[in-house]
Coordinates of C-alpha atoms in Angstrom, one line a residue:
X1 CA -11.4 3.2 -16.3
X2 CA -8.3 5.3 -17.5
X3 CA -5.4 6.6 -15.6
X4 CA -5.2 10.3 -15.6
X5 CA -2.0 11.5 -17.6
X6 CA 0.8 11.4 -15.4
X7 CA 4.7 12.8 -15.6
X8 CA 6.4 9.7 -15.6
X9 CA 8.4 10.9 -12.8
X10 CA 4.6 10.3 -10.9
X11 CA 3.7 7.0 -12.1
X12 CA 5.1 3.5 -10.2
X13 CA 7.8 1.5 -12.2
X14 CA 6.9 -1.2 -14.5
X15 CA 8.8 -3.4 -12.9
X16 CA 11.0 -3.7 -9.6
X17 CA 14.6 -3.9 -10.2
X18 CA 17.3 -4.8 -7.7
X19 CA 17.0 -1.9 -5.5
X20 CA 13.8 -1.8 -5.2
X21 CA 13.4 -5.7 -3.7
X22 CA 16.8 -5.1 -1.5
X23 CA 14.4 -2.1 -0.4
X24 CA 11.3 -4.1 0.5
X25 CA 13.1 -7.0 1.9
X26 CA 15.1 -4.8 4.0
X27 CA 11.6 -3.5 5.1
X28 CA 10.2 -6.6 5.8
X29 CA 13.2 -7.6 8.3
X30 CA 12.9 -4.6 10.1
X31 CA 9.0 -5.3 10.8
X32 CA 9.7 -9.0 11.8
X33 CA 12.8 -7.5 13.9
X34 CA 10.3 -5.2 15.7
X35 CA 7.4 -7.1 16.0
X36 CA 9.1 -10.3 17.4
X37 CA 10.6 -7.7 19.9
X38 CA 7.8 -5.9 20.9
X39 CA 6.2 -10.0 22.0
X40 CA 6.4 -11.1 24.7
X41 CA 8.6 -14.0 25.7
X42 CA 5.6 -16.7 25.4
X43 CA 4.6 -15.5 22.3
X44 CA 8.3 -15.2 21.2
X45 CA 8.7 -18.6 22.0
X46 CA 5.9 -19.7 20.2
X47 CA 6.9 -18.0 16.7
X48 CA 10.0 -19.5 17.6
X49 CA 8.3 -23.6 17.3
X50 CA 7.1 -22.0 14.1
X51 CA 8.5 -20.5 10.4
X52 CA 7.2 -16.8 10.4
X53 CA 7.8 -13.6 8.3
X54 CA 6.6 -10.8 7.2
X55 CA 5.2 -9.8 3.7
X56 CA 4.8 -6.2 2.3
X57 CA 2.3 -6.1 -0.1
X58 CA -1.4 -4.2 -0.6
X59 CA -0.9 -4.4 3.4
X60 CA 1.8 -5.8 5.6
X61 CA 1.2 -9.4 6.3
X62 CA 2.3 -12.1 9.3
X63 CA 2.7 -15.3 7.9
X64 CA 2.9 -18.1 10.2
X65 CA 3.5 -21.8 9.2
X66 CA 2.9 -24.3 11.9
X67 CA 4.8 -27.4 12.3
X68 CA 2.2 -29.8 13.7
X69 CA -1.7 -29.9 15.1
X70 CA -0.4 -29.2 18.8
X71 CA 1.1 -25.6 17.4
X72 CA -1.6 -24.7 15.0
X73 CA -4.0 -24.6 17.9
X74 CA -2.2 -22.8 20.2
X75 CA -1.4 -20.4 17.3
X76 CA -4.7 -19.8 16.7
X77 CA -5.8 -19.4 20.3
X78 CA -3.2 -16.6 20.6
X79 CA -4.0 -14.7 17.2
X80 CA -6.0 -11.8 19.2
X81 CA -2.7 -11.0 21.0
X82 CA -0.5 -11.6 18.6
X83 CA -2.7 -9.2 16.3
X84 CA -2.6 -6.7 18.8
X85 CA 1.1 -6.7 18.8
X86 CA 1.2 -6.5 14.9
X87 CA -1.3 -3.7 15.0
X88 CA 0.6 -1.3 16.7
X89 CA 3.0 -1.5 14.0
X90 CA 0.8 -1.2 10.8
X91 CA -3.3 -0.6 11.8
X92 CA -3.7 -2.0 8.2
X93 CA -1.9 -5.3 9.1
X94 CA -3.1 -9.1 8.6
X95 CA -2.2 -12.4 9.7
X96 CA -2.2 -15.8 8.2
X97 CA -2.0 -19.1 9.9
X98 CA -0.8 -21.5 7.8
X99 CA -1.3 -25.3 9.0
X100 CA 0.6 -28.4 8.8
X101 CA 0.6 -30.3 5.2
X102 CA -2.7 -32.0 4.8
X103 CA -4.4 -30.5 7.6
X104 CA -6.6 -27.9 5.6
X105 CA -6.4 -24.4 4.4
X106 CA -4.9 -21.4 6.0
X107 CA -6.8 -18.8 8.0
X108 CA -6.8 -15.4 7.4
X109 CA -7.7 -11.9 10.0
X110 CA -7.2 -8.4 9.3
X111 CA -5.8 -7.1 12.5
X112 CA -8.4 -4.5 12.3
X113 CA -11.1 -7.3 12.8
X114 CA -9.4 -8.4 16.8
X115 CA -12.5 -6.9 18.3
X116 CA -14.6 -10.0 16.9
X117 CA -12.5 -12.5 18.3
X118 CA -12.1 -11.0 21.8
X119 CA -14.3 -12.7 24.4
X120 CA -15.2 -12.0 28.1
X121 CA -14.3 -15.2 29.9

């Protein structure tokens, strides 16, 4: 599969210089910056037990690392709200839960899949 001729005006750089990653980082702050704030104080308080950010990539990504067992469950039983939150930021959005050392792999959810985890107590 080719690539139609482009101007190179119209075609992506080859590489990112400095600019361009002062650019994405800066991006990525602002989305942590307005997703933690649009939480609410439990869930704030939970990213807080836990190292989070914010990726930019093929689609904007919440990465959470959790410190022990006790926090990767109660992660993972607040993903559909925490998802929610993230999705009114970037409908394209996932999140990955990333567990203590030596207690498996990560899991992964496109925010677009909440309505598979929601349940009626």
């Amino acid at each position: 599969m080719n690539n139609p001729s482009l101007p190179a005006d119209d075609l992506p750089p080859p590489n990112l210089d400095l600019k361009d990653s002062l650019m994405r980082w800066n991006l990525e702050q602002s989305l942590a910056k307005h997703f933690f704030q649009a939480c609410t104080q439990r869930q704030q308080a939970l990213l807080s037990n836990c190292g989070w950010y914010i990726t930019t990539g093929k689609a904007p990504t919440l990465v959470i690392e959790c410190p022990d067992e006790v926090t990767n469950w109660r992660v993972l039983k607040s993903l559909v709200k925490l998802g929610g939150v993230l999705k009114k930021l970037a409908k394209n959005a996932k999140i990955r839960v990333e567990p203590p050392p030596g207690m498996g792999t990560a899991f992964e959810m496109r925010v677009d899949e909440l309505f598979v985890y929601k349940y009626s107590p």
